[in-house]
Amino acid sequence: MFLLRKNTQTQSHPEDLSLEKDAKVSELRAALGPLSGRCLKYCNNACLRRYLEARNWNVDKAKKMLEETLKWRATYKPEEIRWKDVIVQHEIAHEGETGKAFRSNFHDMLGRTVLIMRPGMQNTNSPEDNVRHIVYLLENSILNLPEGQEQMSWLIDFTGFSLSTNISIKAARDIINILQNHYPERLALALLYNPPKIFQAFYKAVKYFLDPKTAQKVSFVYPNSKSSDNFMKTLFDLENLPCEFGGKATLKYDHEEFSRMMAEDDVKTAKLWGFDERPHHIMNGHSGAAVVQEAMPISSPAS
């Protein structure tokens, strides 16, 4: 009887956990202090929850992480990256010419946006531009998440992969750091499809930069493997999944059509962040909308 009473008392009800998390969100918002401009727009309740989740609901650690992101966004200005730029022609569009990375036209079984990457189709050797291309696609994938969905899935096809065509360790490290530190809880899973043996050395070097939580989201998947086939069936509708990943659909990348979609999305992004699509200029080595020169201030909490 004593044991039964003890177990009953230590059980946590979903409602109680939800209230505790809501309280943590409120605590984090208060700890951040007054916010304005894009900081305020960025720090909605869902955002605060992601940062708290990434730091095991420790408010102090989540606050530090979020403040670092706000500083990074104020400098890097990911929401101002455009597929095509008036001054630097085809800056990001050029990175996507081969279809080495793009947002797919299908979702996984949970309705999450799917980002496809094909490292064997690498076409440039600038680490900075490769990173900006991925950041752009992260922002675009988030823009196109279905309502109520917070995460995206990555499908990485290693057809044609070689160490000479792969992105550099530096670019991979920067992408991992940005994803983990500034897009927490955005990655649902990353499926590495049919990676060759030569990739193992590269992955060992890259895995060093992965935190354990992110590493758990990475899975190696192989063709002609029953376990891999069953795994993919739980995640995707095979009728929509391209044959390159064990599905029945045809994978097509039309750069002209994708560029048109990105141009339309750039207009949506501008409206979302409260600035229009006027000509861009270069700021601190990055392109930015001329109409927006506002920093993202972080006001200190009132003492």
Short mmCIF file of C-alpha atoms in Angstrom, two decimals:
data_model
loop_
_atom_site.label_atom_id
_atom_site.label_comp_id
_atom_site.label_asym_id
_atom_site.label_seq_id
_atom_site.Cartn_x
_atom_site.Cartn_y
_atom_site.Cartn_z
CA MET A 1 0.00 0.00 0.00
CA PHE A 2 2.88 2.31 0.79
CA LEU A 3 4.47 1.66 -2.59
CA LEU A 4 1.19 2.34 -4.36
CA ARG A 5 0.82 5.66 -2.57
CA LYS A 6 4.41 6.62 -3.38
CA ASN A 7 4.04 5.92 -7.09
CA THR A 8 0.79 7.85 -7.23
CA GLN A 9 2.34 10.88 -5.59
CA THR A 10 5.37 10.97 -7.91
CA GLN A 11 3.38 10.69 -11.13
CA SER A 12 3.43 13.82 -13.28
CA HIS A 13 0.27 14.71 -15.11
CA PRO A 14 0.54 16.17 -18.64
CA GLU A 15 -1.39 19.22 -17.48
CA ASP A 16 1.14 19.86 -14.70
CA LEU A 17 4.09 19.51 -17.09
CA SER A 18 2.42 21.87 -19.55
CA LEU A 19 1.89 24.46 -16.81
CA GLU A 20 5.52 24.10 -15.70
CA LYS A 21 6.75 24.66 -19.25
CA ASP A 22 4.47 27.66 -19.71
CA ALA A 23 5.92 29.09 -16.52
CA LYS A 24 9.45 28.55 -17.88
CA VAL A 25 8.51 30.38 -21.08
CA SER A 26 7.23 33.32 -19.05
CA GLU A 27 10.37 33.26 -16.91
CA LEU A 28 12.61 33.31 -19.97
CA ARG A 29 10.66 36.17 -21.53
CA ALA A 30 11.02 38.19 -18.32
CA ALA A 31 14.74 37.37 -18.14
CA LEU A 32 15.29 38.66 -21.70
CA GLY A 33 13.81 42.02 -20.79
CA PRO A 34 12.10 44.42 -23.21
CA LEU A 35 12.56 43.52 -26.89
CA SER A 36 11.75 45.49 -30.01
CA GLY A 37 11.79 45.23 -33.78
CA ARG A 38 12.83 41.92 -35.26
CA CYS A 39 13.95 40.62 -31.86
CA LEU A 40 10.36 40.87 -30.65
CA LYS A 41 9.01 39.19 -33.78
CA TYR A 42 11.57 36.40 -33.56
CA CYS A 43 11.03 35.68 -29.86
CA ASN A 44 7.50 34.32 -29.95
CA ASN A 45 6.44 31.66 -27.47
CA ALA A 46 7.23 28.79 -29.85
CA CYS A 47 10.75 30.17 -30.29
CA LEU A 48 11.30 30.43 -26.54
CA ARG A 49 10.13 26.84 -26.12
CA ARG A 50 12.63 25.61 -28.70
CA TYR A 51 15.52 27.29 -26.91
CA LEU A 52 14.36 25.97 -23.55
CA GLU A 53 14.01 22.48 -25.01
CA ALA A 54 17.54 22.71 -26.43
CA ARG A 55 18.87 23.57 -22.98
CA ASN A 56 16.78 21.06 -21.03
CA TRP A 57 14.46 23.82 -19.80
CA ASN A 58 17.22 25.64 -17.96
CA VAL A 59 16.18 29.29 -18.20
CA ASP A 60 19.66 30.78 -17.70
CA LYS A 61 21.24 28.57 -20.36
CA ALA A 62 18.35 29.15 -22.78
CA LYS A 63 18.64 32.91 -22.25
CA LYS A 64 22.36 32.86 -23.02
CA MET A 65 21.78 30.76 -26.14
CA LEU A 66 18.95 32.97 -27.39
CA GLU A 67 20.90 36.19 -26.82
CA GLU A 68 23.78 34.76 -28.86
CA THR A 69 21.33 34.00 -31.66
CA LEU A 70 19.91 37.52 -31.60
CA LYS A 71 23.43 38.93 -31.87
CA TRP A 72 24.20 36.57 -34.75
CA ARG A 73 20.98 37.46 -36.58
CA ALA A 74 21.70 41.17 -36.12
CA THR A 75 25.08 40.72 -37.82
CA TYR A 76 24.44 37.95 -40.35
CA LYS A 77 20.89 39.10 -41.22
CA PRO A 78 19.66 35.73 -42.52
CA GLU A 79 16.19 37.13 -43.23
CA GLU A 80 17.76 39.57 -45.72
CA ILE A 81 19.56 36.96 -47.83
CA ARG A 82 17.93 36.81 -51.25
CA TRP A 83 17.95 34.19 -53.96
CA LYS A 84 18.99 36.87 -56.42
CA ASP A 85 20.63 40.17 -55.53
CA VAL A 86 20.49 43.40 -57.50
CA ILE A 87 24.17 44.21 -56.88
CA VAL A 88 25.76 40.76 -56.61
CA GLN A 89 24.02 38.97 -59.45
CA HIS A 90 22.86 35.41 -58.71
CA GLU A 91 24.79 35.31 -55.43
CA ILE A 92 22.67 32.56 -53.88
CA ALA A 93 20.99 31.39 -57.09
CA HIS A 94 24.38 30.39 -58.49
CA GLU A 95 24.95 28.11 -55.50
CA GLY A 96 21.77 26.24 -56.38
CA GLU A 97 22.31 25.80 -60.11
CA THR A 98 23.11 22.07 -59.89
CA GLY A 99 20.39 21.33 -57.35
CA LYS A 100 22.93 20.40 -54.70
CA ALA A 101 20.48 21.56 -52.02
CA PHE A 102 16.84 22.57 -52.34
CA ARG A 103 13.46 22.41 -50.63
CA SER A 104 11.50 19.48 -51.99
CA ASN A 105 7.90 19.52 -53.20
CA PHE A 106 6.78 16.79 -50.77
CA HIS A 107 6.58 16.35 -47.00
CA ASP A 108 7.34 13.49 -44.66
CA MET A 109 4.59 11.46 -42.97
CA LEU A 110 4.24 14.07 -40.23
CA GLY A 111 3.87 16.91 -42.71
CA ARG A 112 7.35 18.32 -42.15
CA THR A 113 9.20 20.28 -44.82
CA VAL A 114 11.90 18.18 -46.51
CA LEU A 115 15.26 19.65 -47.47
CA ILE A 116 17.19 17.60 -50.04
CA MET A 117 20.97 17.76 -50.24
CA ARG A 118 23.20 16.16 -52.89
CA PRO A 119 26.87 16.72 -51.96
CA GLY A 120 27.97 14.92 -55.12
CA MET A 121 26.65 17.90 -57.11
CA GLN A 122 28.80 20.51 -55.38
CA ASN A 123 29.57 23.31 -57.85
CA THR A 124 31.43 25.99 -55.89
CA ASN A 125 34.36 26.14 -53.50
CA SER A 126 33.59 29.20 -51.37
CA PRO A 127 32.87 28.07 -47.78
CA GLU A 128 31.14 31.38 -47.02
CA ASP A 129 28.78 31.14 -49.99
CA ASN A 130 28.03 27.48 -49.27
CA VAL A 131 27.09 28.39 -45.71
CA ARG A 132 24.93 31.34 -46.83
CA HIS A 133 23.16 29.06 -49.30
CA ILE A 134 22.24 26.60 -46.52
CA VAL A 135 21.20 29.41 -44.17
CA TYR A 136 18.95 30.78 -46.90
CA LEU A 137 17.37 27.34 -47.36
CA LEU A 138 16.90 26.95 -43.60
CA GLU A 139 15.04 30.25 -43.46
CA ASN A 140 13.02 29.30 -46.53
CA SER A 141 12.14 25.87 -45.15
CA ILE A 142 10.95 27.45 -41.90
CA LEU A 143 8.88 29.94 -43.91
CA ASN A 144 7.17 27.00 -45.61
CA LEU A 145 6.54 24.83 -42.56
CA PRO A 146 2.88 23.78 -42.31
CA GLU A 147 0.89 25.41 -39.53
CA GLY A 148 1.67 23.87 -36.17
CA GLN A 149 4.87 22.22 -37.43
CA GLU A 150 8.21 23.32 -35.99
CA GLN A 151 10.74 20.96 -37.58
CA MET A 152 12.10 19.87 -40.94
CA SER A 153 13.65 16.69 -42.28
CA TRP A 154 16.89 16.43 -44.27
CA LEU A 155 17.46 13.85 -46.99
CA ILE A 156 21.09 13.63 -48.12
CA ASP A 157 21.81 11.67 -51.31
CA PHE A 158 25.43 10.58 -51.74
CA THR A 159 25.21 9.64 -55.40
CA GLY A 160 28.38 10.88 -57.11
CA PHE A 161 30.00 11.87 -53.82
CA SER A 162 33.77 12.28 -53.67
CA LEU A 163 36.03 14.10 -51.26
CA SER A 164 37.03 16.46 -54.08
CA THR A 165 33.44 17.60 -54.66
CA ASN A 166 32.32 17.68 -51.04
CA ILE A 167 32.12 20.92 -49.08
CA SER A 168 35.08 21.75 -46.90
CA ILE A 169 35.39 20.74 -43.25
CA LYS A 170 35.22 24.46 -42.42
CA ALA A 171 31.91 24.92 -44.24
CA ALA A 172 30.48 21.76 -42.66
CA ARG A 173 31.59 22.92 -39.21
CA ASP A 174 30.05 26.37 -39.72
CA ILE A 175 26.77 24.88 -40.93
CA ILE A 176 26.61 22.53 -37.94
CA ASN A 177 27.37 25.35 -35.50
CA ILE A 178 24.71 27.60 -37.04
CA LEU A 179 22.12 24.82 -37.09
CA GLN A 180 22.77 23.78 -33.49
CA ASN A 181 23.26 27.21 -31.95
CA HIS A 182 20.83 29.36 -33.93
CA TYR A 183 18.15 26.95 -35.19
CA PRO A 184 17.62 24.71 -32.15
CA GLU A 185 14.97 22.01 -32.39
CA ARG A 186 14.41 22.78 -36.06
CA LEU A 187 15.98 19.53 -37.31
CA ALA A 188 13.76 16.48 -36.87
CA LEU A 189 16.08 14.03 -38.60
CA ALA A 190 18.90 13.85 -41.12
CA LEU A 191 19.01 10.74 -43.30
CA LEU A 192 22.34 10.01 -44.99
CA TYR A 193 21.38 7.79 -47.92
CA ASN A 194 23.98 5.34 -49.23
CA PRO A 195 27.13 7.17 -48.06
CA PRO A 196 30.32 5.59 -49.48
CA LYS A 197 33.15 4.33 -47.29
CA ILE A 198 35.28 7.36 -48.10
CA PHE A 199 32.65 9.50 -46.36
CA GLN A 200 33.36 7.81 -43.04
CA ALA A 201 36.60 9.76 -42.50
CA PHE A 202 34.83 13.01 -43.32
CA TYR A 203 31.94 12.18 -40.98
CA LYS A 204 34.34 11.35 -38.15
CA ALA A 205 35.82 14.83 -38.47
CA VAL A 206 32.38 16.44 -38.71
CA LYS A 207 30.83 14.40 -35.89
CA TYR A 208 33.28 16.00 -33.49
CA PHE A 209 31.24 19.22 -33.83
CA LEU A 210 27.86 17.55 -33.31
CA ASP A 211 26.30 17.69 -29.88
CA PRO A 212 24.84 14.33 -28.71
CA LYS A 213 21.26 15.47 -29.24
CA THR A 214 21.92 16.38 -32.88
CA ALA A 215 23.98 13.24 -33.48
CA GLN A 216 21.00 11.11 -32.41
CA LYS A 217 18.97 12.62 -35.24
CA VAL A 218 21.44 11.41 -37.89
CA SER A 219 20.77 8.01 -39.47
CA PHE A 220 22.66 6.11 -42.15
CA VAL A 221 20.30 4.49 -44.66
CA TYR A 222 21.28 2.03 -47.39
CA PRO A 223 19.55 0.60 -50.48
CA ASN A 224 18.81 -3.13 -50.61
CA SER A 225 18.58 -3.17 -46.84
CA LYS A 226 15.33 -4.46 -45.34
CA SER A 227 15.80 -2.52 -42.12
CA SER A 228 16.50 0.69 -44.06
CA ASP A 229 13.49 0.09 -46.33
CA ASN A 230 11.20 -0.44 -43.34
CA PHE A 231 12.64 2.64 -41.64
CA MET A 232 11.98 4.83 -44.69
CA LYS A 233 8.41 3.50 -44.96
CA THR A 234 7.67 4.76 -41.46
CA LEU A 235 8.87 8.24 -42.42
CA PHE A 236 7.72 8.81 -46.00
CA ASP A 237 4.98 7.94 -48.45
CA LEU A 238 6.91 5.89 -51.02
CA GLU A 239 4.71 7.26 -53.81
CA ASN A 240 6.15 10.74 -53.12
CA LEU A 241 9.65 9.70 -52.10
CA PRO A 242 12.19 9.90 -54.98
CA CYS A 243 13.72 6.63 -56.18
CA GLU A 244 17.14 7.98 -55.14
CA PHE A 245 15.94 7.42 -51.56
CA GLY A 246 14.16 4.10 -52.16
CA GLY A 247 10.80 5.53 -53.19
CA LYS A 248 8.80 5.44 -56.41
CA ALA A 249 8.83 9.09 -57.49
CA THR A 250 11.21 10.80 -59.89
CA LEU A 251 13.52 13.42 -58.44
CA LYS A 252 13.60 16.49 -60.66
CA TYR A 253 15.27 19.82 -60.03
CA ASP A 254 14.30 22.61 -62.40
CA HIS A 255 16.54 25.54 -61.52
CA GLU A 256 14.40 28.03 -63.41
CA GLU A 257 11.20 26.90 -61.70
CA PHE A 258 12.87 26.76 -58.27
CA SER A 259 14.25 30.28 -58.78
CA ARG A 260 10.74 31.51 -59.55
CA MET A 261 9.47 29.94 -56.33
CA MET A 262 12.28 31.47 -54.33
CA ALA A 263 11.60 34.92 -55.77
CA GLU A 264 7.97 34.61 -54.64
CA ASP A 265 9.08 33.43 -51.20
CA ASP A 266 11.50 36.34 -50.90
CA VAL A 267 8.50 38.67 -51.15
CA LYS A 268 6.76 36.69 -48.38
CA THR A 269 9.89 36.93 -46.25
CA ALA A 270 10.07 40.68 -46.72
CA LYS A 271 6.44 41.04 -45.62
CA LEU A 272 6.98 38.73 -42.66
CA TRP A 273 9.88 40.80 -41.33
CA GLY A 274 8.27 44.13 -42.13
CA PHE A 275 10.32 45.49 -45.01
CA ASP A 276 9.66 45.74 -48.71
CA GLU A 277 11.60 44.46 -51.69
CA ARG A 278 13.62 47.51 -52.62
CA PRO A 279 17.07 47.20 -54.22
CA HIS A 280 19.71 45.56 -52.07
CA HIS A 281 23.15 46.81 -51.22
CA ILE A 282 26.15 45.33 -49.48
CA MET A 283 26.52 45.70 -45.72
CA ASN A 284 29.47 44.24 -43.81
CA GLY A 285 30.18 41.88 -46.65
CA HIS A 286 26.55 40.72 -46.86
CA SER A 287 23.67 41.89 -48.97
CA GLY A 288 20.80 43.57 -47.20
CA ALA A 289 17.65 45.47 -48.05
CA ALA A 290 18.40 49.14 -48.40
CA VAL A 291 15.22 50.06 -46.60
CA VAL A 292 16.27 48.16 -43.45
CA GLN A 293 19.27 49.27 -41.49
CA GLU A 294 17.81 48.59 -38.06
CA ALA A 295 19.89 46.48 -35.73
CA MET A 296 18.20 43.90 -33.53
CA PRO A 297 18.53 45.51 -30.10
CA ILE A 298 18.57 43.48 -26.96
CA SER A 299 17.52 45.69 -24.09
CA SER A 300 18.96 44.86 -20.70
CA PRO A 301 16.42 43.69 -18.14
CA ALA A 302 15.28 46.42 -15.84
CA SER A 303 17.19 46.35 -12.59
#
